[in-house]
XYZ file of C-alpha atoms in Angstrom:
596
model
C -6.078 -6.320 -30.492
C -3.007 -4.844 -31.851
C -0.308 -6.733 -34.001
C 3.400 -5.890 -33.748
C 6.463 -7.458 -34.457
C 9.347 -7.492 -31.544
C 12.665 -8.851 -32.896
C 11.339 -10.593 -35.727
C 8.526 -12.091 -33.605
C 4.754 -11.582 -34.249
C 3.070 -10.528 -31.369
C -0.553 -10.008 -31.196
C -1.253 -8.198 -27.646
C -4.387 -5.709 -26.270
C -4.657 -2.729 -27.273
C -3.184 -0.351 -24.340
C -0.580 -2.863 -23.896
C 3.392 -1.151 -23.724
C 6.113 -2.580 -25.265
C 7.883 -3.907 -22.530
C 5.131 -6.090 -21.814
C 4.769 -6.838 -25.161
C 8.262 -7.738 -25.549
C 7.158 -10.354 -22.774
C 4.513 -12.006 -24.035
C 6.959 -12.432 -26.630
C 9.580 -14.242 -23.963
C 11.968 -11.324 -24.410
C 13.146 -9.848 -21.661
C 13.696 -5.604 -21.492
C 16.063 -4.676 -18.603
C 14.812 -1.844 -16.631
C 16.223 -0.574 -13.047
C 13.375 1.922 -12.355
C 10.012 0.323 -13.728
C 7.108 -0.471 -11.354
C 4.238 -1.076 -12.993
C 1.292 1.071 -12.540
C 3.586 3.097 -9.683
C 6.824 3.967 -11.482
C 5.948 4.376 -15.400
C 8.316 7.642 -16.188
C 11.516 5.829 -17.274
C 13.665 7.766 -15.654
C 16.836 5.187 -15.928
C 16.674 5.305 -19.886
C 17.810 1.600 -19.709
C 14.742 0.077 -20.988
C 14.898 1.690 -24.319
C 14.754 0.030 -27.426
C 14.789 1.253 -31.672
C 11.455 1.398 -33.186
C 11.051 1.398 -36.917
C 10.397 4.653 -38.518
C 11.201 6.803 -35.068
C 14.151 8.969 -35.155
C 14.948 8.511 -31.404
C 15.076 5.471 -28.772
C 11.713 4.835 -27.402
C 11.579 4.152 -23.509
C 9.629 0.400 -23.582
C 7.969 0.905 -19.961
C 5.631 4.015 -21.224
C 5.322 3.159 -24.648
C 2.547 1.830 -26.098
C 2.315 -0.353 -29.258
C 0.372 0.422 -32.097
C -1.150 -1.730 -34.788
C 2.131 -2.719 -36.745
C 5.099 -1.604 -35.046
C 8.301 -2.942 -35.894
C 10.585 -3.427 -32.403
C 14.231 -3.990 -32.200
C 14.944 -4.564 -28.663
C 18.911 -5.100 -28.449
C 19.913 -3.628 -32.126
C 23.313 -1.933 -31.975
C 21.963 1.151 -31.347
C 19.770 0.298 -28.377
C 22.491 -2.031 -26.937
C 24.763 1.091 -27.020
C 22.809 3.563 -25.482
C 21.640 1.332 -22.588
C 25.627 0.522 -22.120
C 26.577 4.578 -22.102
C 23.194 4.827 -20.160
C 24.441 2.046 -17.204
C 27.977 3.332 -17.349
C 26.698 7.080 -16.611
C 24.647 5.488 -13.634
C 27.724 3.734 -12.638
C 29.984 6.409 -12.051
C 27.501 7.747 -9.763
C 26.892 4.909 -7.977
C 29.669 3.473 -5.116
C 30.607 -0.190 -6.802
C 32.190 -1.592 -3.606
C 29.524 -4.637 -4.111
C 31.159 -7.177 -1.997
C 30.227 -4.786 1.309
C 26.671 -3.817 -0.312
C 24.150 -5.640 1.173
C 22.553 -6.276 -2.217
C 25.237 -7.449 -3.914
C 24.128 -10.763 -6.017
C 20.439 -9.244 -5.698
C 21.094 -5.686 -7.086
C 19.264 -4.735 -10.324
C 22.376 -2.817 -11.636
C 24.755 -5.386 -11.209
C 23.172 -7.762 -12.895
C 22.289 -5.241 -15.791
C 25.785 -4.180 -15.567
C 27.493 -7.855 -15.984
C 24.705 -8.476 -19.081
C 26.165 -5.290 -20.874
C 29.571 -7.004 -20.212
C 30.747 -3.957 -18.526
C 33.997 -4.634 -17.123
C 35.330 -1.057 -16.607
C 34.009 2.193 -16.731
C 35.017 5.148 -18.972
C 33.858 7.641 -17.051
C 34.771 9.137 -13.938
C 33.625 8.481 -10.478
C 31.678 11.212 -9.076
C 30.342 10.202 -5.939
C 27.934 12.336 -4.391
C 28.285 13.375 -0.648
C 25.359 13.051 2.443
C 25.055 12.047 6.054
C 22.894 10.020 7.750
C 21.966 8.864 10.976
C 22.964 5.302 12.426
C 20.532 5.299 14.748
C 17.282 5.667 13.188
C 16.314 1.736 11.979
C 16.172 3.153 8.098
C 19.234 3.717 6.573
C 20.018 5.427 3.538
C 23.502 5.300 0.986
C 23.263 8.506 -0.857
C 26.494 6.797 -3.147
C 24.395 4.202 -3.947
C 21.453 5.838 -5.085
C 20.670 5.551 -8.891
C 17.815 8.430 -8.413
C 15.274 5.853 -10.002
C 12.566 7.320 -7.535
C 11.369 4.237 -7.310
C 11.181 5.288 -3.484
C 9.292 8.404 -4.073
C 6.462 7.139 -6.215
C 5.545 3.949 -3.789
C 6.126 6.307 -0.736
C 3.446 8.600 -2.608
C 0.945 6.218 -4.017
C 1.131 3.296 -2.246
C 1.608 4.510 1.544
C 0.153 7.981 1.057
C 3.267 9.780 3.037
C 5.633 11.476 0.955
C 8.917 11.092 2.824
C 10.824 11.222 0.081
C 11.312 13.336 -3.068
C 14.082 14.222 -5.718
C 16.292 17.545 -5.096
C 18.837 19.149 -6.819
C 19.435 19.372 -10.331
C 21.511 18.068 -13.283
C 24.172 15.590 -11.785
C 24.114 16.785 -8.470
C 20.367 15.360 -8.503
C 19.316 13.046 -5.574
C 16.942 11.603 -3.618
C 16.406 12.983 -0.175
C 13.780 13.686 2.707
C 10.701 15.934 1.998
C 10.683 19.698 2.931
C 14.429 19.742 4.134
C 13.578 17.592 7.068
C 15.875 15.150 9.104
C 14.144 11.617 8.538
C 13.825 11.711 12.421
C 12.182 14.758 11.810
C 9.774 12.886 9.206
C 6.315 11.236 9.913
C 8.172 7.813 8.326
C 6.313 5.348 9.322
C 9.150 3.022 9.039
C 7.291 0.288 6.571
C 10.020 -0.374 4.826
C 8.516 -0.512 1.628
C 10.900 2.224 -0.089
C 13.752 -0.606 0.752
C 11.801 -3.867 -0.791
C 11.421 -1.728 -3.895
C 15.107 -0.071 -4.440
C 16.473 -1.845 -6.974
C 19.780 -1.473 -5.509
C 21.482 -1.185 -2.062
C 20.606 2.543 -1.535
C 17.949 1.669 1.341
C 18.686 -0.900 3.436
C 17.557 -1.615 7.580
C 19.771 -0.764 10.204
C 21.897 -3.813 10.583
C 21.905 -5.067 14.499
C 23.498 -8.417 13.818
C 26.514 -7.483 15.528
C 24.446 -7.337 19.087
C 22.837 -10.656 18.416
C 26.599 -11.923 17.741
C 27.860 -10.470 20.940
C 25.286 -11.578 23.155
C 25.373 -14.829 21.750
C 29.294 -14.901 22.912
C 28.532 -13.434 26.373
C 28.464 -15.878 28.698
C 26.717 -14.134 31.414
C 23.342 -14.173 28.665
C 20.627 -16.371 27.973
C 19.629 -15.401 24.862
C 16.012 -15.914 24.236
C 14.864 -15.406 20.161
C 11.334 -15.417 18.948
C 10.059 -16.175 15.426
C 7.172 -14.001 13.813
C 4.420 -15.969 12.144
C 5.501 -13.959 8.696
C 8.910 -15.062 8.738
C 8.396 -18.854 8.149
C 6.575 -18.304 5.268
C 9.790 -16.238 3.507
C 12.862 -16.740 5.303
C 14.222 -19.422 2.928
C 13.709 -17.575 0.158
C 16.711 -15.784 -0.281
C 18.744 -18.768 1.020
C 17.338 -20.982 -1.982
C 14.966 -23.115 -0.411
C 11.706 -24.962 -1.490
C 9.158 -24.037 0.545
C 8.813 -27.527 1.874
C 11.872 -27.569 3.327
C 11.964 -23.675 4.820
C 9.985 -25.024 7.659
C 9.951 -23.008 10.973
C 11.234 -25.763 13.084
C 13.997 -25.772 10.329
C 14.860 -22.503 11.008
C 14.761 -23.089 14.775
C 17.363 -25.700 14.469
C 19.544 -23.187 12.183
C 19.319 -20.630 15.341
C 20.165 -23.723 17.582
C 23.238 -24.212 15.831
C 23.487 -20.381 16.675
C 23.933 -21.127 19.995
C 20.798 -19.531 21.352
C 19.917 -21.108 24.339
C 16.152 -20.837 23.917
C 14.141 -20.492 20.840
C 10.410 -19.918 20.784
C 7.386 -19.503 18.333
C 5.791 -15.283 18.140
C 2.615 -17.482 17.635
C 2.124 -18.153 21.554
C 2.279 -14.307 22.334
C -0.055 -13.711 18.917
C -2.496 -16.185 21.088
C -2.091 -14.705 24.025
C -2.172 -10.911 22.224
C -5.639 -12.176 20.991
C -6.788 -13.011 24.783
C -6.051 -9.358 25.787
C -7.426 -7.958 22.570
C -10.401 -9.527 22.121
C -11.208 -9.260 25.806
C -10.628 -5.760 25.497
C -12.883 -5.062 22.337
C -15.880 -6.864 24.083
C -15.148 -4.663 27.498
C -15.324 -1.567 25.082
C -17.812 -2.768 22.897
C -20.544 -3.450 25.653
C -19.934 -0.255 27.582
C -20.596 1.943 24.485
C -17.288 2.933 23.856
C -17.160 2.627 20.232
C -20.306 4.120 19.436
C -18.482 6.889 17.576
C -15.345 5.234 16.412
C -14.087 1.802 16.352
C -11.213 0.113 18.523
C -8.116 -0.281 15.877
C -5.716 -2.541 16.450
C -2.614 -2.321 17.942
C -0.250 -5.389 16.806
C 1.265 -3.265 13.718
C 3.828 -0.620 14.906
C 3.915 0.823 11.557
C 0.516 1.476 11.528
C 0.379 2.909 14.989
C 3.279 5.434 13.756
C 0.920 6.440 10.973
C -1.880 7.038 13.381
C -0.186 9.151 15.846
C 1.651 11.240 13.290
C -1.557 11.776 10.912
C -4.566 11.384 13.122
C -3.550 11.828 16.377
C -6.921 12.470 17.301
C -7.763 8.865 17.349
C -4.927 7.654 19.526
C -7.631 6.906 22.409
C -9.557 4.429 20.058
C -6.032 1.856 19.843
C -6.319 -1.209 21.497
C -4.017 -0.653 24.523
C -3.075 -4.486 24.239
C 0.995 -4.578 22.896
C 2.245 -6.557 19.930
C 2.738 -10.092 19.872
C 6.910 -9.069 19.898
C 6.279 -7.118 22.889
C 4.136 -9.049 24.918
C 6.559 -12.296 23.975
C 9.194 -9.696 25.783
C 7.399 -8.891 28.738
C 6.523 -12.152 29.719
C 9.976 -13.803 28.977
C 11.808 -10.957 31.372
C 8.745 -11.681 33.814
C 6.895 -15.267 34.090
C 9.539 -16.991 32.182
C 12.423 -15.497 33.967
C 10.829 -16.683 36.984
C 10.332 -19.876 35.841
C 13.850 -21.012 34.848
C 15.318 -19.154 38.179
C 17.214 -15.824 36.476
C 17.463 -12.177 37.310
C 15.623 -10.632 33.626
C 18.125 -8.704 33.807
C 20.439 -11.801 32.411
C 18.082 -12.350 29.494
C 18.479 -11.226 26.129
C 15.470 -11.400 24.290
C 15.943 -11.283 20.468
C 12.671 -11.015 17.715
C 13.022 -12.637 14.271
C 10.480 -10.184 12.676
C 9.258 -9.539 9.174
C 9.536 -5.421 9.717
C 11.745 -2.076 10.089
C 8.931 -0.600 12.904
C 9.633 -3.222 15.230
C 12.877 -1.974 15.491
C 11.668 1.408 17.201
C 8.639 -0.370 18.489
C 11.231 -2.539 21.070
C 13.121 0.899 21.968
C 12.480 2.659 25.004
C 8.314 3.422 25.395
C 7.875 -0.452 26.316
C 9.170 -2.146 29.130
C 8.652 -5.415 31.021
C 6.723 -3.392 33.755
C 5.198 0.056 33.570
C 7.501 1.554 37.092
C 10.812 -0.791 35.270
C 12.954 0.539 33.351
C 14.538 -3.174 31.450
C 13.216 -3.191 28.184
C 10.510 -5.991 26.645
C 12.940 -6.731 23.687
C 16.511 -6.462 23.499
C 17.052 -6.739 19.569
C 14.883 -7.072 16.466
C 16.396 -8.242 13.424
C 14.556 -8.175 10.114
C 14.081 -11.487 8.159
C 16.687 -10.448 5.709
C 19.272 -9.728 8.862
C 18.457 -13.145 10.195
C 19.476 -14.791 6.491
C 22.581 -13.423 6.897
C 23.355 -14.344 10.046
C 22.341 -17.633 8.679
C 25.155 -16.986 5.903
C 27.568 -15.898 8.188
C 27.816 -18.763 10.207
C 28.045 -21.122 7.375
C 24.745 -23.243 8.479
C 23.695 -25.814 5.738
C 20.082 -25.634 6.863
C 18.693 -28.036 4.274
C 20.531 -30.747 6.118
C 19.504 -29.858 9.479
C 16.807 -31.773 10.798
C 13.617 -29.775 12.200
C 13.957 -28.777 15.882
C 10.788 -28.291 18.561
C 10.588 -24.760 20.540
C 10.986 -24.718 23.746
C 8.482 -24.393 26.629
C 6.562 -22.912 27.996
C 6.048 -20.511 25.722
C 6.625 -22.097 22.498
C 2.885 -23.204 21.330
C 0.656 -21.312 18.965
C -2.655 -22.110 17.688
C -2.991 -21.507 13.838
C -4.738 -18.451 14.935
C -1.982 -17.013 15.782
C -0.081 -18.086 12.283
C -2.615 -16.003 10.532
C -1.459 -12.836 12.287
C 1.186 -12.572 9.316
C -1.472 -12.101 6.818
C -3.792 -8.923 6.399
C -7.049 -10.003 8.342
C -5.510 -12.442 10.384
C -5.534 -10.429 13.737
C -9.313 -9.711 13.003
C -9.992 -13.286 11.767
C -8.333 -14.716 14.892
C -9.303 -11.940 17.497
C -12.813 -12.705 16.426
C -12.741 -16.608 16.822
C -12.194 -16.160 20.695
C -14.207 -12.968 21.067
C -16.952 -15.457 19.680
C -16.082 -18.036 22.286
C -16.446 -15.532 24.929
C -19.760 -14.228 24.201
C -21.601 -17.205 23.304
C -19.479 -20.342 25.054
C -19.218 -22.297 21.862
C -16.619 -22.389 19.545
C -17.344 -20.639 15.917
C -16.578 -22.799 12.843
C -12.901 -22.259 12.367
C -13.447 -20.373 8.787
C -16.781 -18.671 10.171
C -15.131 -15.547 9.869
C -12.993 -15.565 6.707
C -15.012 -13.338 4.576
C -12.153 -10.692 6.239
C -9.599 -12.585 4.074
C -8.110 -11.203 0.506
C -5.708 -8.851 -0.957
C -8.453 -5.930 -1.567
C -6.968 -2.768 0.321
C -9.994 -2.042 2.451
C -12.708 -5.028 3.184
C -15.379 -4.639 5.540
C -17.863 -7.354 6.539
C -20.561 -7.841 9.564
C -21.384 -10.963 11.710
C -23.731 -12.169 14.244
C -22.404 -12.731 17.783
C -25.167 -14.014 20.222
C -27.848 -11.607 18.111
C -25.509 -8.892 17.923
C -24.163 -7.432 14.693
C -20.376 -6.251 14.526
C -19.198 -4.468 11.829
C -15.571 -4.984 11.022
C -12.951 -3.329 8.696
C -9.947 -4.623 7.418
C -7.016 -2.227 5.529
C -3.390 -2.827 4.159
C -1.345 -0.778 3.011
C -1.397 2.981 4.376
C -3.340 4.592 1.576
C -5.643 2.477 1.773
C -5.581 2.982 5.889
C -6.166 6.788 4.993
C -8.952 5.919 2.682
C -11.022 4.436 5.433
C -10.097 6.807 8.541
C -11.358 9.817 6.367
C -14.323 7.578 5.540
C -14.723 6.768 9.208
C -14.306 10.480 10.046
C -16.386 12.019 8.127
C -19.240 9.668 8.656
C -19.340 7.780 5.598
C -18.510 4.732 7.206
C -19.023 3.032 10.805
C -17.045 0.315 12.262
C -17.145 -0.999 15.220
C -13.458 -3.468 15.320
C -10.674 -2.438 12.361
C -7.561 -4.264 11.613
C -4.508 -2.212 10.387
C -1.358 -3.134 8.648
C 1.004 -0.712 7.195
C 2.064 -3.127 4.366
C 0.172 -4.097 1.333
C -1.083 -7.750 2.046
C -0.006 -7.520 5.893
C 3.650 -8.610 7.697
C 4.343 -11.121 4.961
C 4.738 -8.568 2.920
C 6.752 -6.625 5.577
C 9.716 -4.424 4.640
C 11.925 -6.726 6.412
C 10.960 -9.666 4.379
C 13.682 -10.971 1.482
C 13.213 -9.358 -1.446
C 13.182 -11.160 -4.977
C 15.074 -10.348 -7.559
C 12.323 -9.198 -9.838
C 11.070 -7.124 -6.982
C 7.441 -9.606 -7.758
C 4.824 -8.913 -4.875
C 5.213 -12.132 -2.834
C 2.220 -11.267 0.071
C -0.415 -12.962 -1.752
C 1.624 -16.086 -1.996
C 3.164 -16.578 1.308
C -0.444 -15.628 3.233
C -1.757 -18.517 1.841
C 0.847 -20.272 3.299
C -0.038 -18.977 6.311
C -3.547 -19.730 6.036
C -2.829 -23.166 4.964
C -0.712 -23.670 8.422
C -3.893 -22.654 9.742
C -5.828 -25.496 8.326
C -3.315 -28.035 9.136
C -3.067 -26.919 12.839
C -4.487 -29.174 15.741
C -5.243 -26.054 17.785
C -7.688 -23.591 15.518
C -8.093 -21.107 18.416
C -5.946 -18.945 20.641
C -8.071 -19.432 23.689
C -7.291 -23.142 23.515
C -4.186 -22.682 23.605
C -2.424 -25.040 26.531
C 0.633 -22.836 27.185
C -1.879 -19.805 27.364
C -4.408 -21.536 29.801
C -1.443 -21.918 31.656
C 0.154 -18.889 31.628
C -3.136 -17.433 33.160
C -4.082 -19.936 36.007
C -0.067 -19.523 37.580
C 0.717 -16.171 36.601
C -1.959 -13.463 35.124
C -4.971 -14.527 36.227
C -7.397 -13.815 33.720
C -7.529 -11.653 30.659
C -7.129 -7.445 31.355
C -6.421 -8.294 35.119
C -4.266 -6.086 37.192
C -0.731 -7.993 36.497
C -2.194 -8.734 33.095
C -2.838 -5.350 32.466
C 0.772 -3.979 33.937
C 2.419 -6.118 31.872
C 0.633 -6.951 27.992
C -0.969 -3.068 27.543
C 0.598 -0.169 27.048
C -0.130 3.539 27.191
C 0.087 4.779 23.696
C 0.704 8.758 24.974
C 4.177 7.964 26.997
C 6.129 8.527 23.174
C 5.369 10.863 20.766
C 5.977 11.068 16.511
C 6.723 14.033 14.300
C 3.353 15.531 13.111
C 2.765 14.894 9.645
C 3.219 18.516 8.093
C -0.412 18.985 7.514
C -0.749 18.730 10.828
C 2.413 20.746 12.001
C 0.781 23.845 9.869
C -2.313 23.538 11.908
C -1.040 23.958 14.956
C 2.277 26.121 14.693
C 2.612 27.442 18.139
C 4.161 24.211 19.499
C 7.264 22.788 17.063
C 8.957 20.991 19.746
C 9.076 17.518 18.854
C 9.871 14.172 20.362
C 11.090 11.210 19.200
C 10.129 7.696 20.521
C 12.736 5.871 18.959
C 15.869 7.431 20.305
């Protein structure tokens, strides 16, 4: 243990501990804009700095570490003075228009900014100058950028791509994509993660509110909205609401108030995702088919970028089955259309979901029928997008009372909750698969030893006498850790689950984002999981709304209709080749791009 003294407090903290986190153990607070602990330790923003006794300089307090009787002065004159020239420097680089930022009242700098008491700046505004597509569902502000490279380093570490990385020099320094490339040029796998983790408004999702807006005023639409299991377990977050009261049917009454004219729950397509799924894995399982690789699933688009743009080669081992937000599509603009009388054509189906990807995901590789051309999904708005809209309309949504979803597609089984957390799918595709081999229910927590935060889990159980070995991986990394595993035969599988974000779609990049940029997945999967508990339906096969679905419309699971209009073919879009890849093969460079 190591004793130090931080503003006139003893401290008495491990050894190895820096003095930032000293400093906290202390209750004092160090501002930083660019810290991320064990990810972004190079204080580049200069802000955190504080006067040690006996050093000549300012000390940086996020890479610093304290030594057996160190004397700290965290906001002397000195240090308050050189974090104020060091914020004001960042500031006239940085476009203050904060009431059209998106972050504005959750942006690092501004807060740091009104601590300092900075009410004008001495030094010039320099703005630097960039383009960027509108298009592409990531959007980047190069005026806004405060080159923290926060982006960078979790783009690196956490998700193993790379996309971005810092060019220039001096002043004219900024953040930009890898290798000269157009990010539509980039294998982005459109996490998000880069955005939940800028400390300001530089990143940010495309913003499609505008659509939803206009359709809702279109009086030849019936808008249709879906909620993602994820969302109900953040969406009130940024809005400033207890947990108990940011219900889903909560938030389906705020979207009634909307004026959308039918609101439903993702849940009943994650159940009836699960029917084709796990149907499938048994069909492949049986025949052989994954005696050299395992069936991955297919619910994550973010992960399925990442597969076709790094190991393309395993493309063919995807479940073929579409996402929950995509078979919710097809069969609203198919069996539901049908059922309320209306030309799909009419509907306008909008996702609430907790993720960037599904905004390329609903472009144009999936439609409601493999020979149509009328897309599954209309519009896909992120979490935070939804909030907004929320905003926007001026909804007091503590005072609404909870509203039902409509039918028939509007009940889920908690096994389709748990699709928001990381081993969900697997936990839930592997309660029916159970069903179907051996004609009994499982227990409903037989199969949660796939559960926890670890980034790669792997466990084996017993259907019927036969052993399946499953994997589950968040986070991309960790994704790459096991497919290299998996291809160079250190590790067999026979049934993976896949999420591109660390601790699964809660902790999508579409999700709010907390001020102190705190990892929230751990804490809103349990959520999820405890929805699970409390749910009178435990599996997706039991599922009334699914039964029925099936006897009037698809038949059975992987039928003919079933299979024109809940699977996919994963080889009708393309991604840009990761640049490993690109140098192997250099005689083709034409590229394609699936989201435009």
């Amino acid at each position: 243990m190591v004793n130090v003294t931080i503003n006139g407090i003893a401290v008495r903290v491990p050894e190895g501990t820096t003095i930032m986190e000293a400093a906290a153990k202390a209750g004092i607070t160090i501002p930083s804009l660019c810290y991320l602990k064990e990810i972004n330790e190079i204080g580049a923003c200069r802000v955190c700095c504080v006067e040690v006794e006996g050093e000549s300089r300012l000390v940086s307090s996020c890479n610093n570490l304290v030594y057996e009787g160190m004397v700290v002065y965290t906001n002397s004159p000195r240090a308050r003075q050189a974090r104020r020239i060091n914020v004001e420097l960042l500031l006239s680089q940085h476009d203050s228009t904060c009431a059209t930022c998106v972050r504005s009242g959750n942006c690092k700098l501004q807060h740091v900014a009104n601590d300092l008491g900075i009410l004008r700046n001495p030094y010039p505004q320099d703005l630097p100058k960039g383009l960027w597509t509108t298009t592409f569902p990531l959007f980047r502000d190069p005026k806004k950028c405060i080159k923290c490279m926060r982006c960078v380093q979790y783009c690196e570490k956490i998700q193993s791509l790379g996309i971005w990385e810092m060019t220039g020099s001096g002043s004219r320094a900024t953040i930009d994509v890898t290798y000269n490339r157009r990010i539509k040029e980039a294998d982005c796998a459109l996490c998000g993660q880069c955005i939940t983790h800028c400390p300001v408004g530089a990143l940010r999702e495309r913003d499609d509110t505008s659509e939803v807006l206009d359709a809702l005023a279109d009086p030849d639409k019936i808008t249709v909205v879906q909620i993602a299991p994820a969302v109900r377990a953040a969406w009130g977050e940024s809005l400033g609401l207890p947990r108990e009261l940011a219900t889903v049917r909560r938030l389906a009454a705020a979207l009634r108030s909307m004026g959308f004219d039918y609101i439903f729950d993702t849940t009943f397509s994650a159940d009836l995702t699960i029917m084709e799924e796990a149907s499938e894995f048994l069909k492949r399982f049986t025949s052989g088919e994954l005696k050299d690789y395992p069936m991955f699933t297919s619910c994550c688009p973010g992960w399925v970028r990442f597969l076709k743009s790094q190991y393309p080669q395993l493309v063919p081992y995807l479940s073929t089955a579409k996402s929950p937000q995509q078979m919710f599509g097809a069969v609203t603009k198919s069996y539901f259309a049908e059922q309320i009388g209306v030309p799909p054509e009419k509907i306008c189906c909008v996702s609430i979901m907790p993720c960037l990807a599904k905004k390329a995901e609903k472009n144009g590789h999936m439609y409601v029928r493999q020979t149509d051309s009328i897309q599954d999904v209309d519009i896909a708005l992120t979490t935070r997008e939804m909030d907004r809209l929320i905003r926007s309309e001026n909804i007091n949504v503590s005072s609404l009372p909870e509203a039902e979803f409509d039918s028939p597609l509007g009940v889920g089984s908690g096994a389709g909750v748990i699709f928001g957390a990381t081993g969900g799918v697997m936990e839930a595709a592997l309660r029916t698969a159970y069903y179907s081999v051996v004609g009994t229910n499982p227990a409903p927590d037989a199969f949660r030893a796939v559960r926890g935060q670890e980034g790669w889990r792997e466990a084996e159980f017993d259907m019927n006498g036969t052993v399946v070995r499953c994997a589950v991986a968040s986070g991309l990394a960790n994704a790459r850790r096991l497919i290299e595993a998996i291809l160079a035969g250190q590790a067999h599988y026979d049934f993976v689950e896949i999420m591109a974000c660390p601790g699964g779609c809660v902790g999508g990049g579409g999700q709010p984002i907390p001020f102190e940029q705190t990892e929230q997945a751990e804490t809103r999967g349990e959520l999820l999981y405890k929805l699970d508990r409390l749910s009178p339906l435990r599996y997706s096969h039991e599922n009334p709304e699914i039964k029925a679905l099936y006897d009037r419309y698809l038949g059975e699971p992987l039928s003919e209709r079933a299979e024109d209009l809940l699977h996919t073919d994963h080889n009708s879009w393309t991604m840009p080749l990761s640049l490993r890849l690109q140098m192997q093969d250099t005689e083709d460079t034409t590229i394609h791009f699936g989201e435009d």
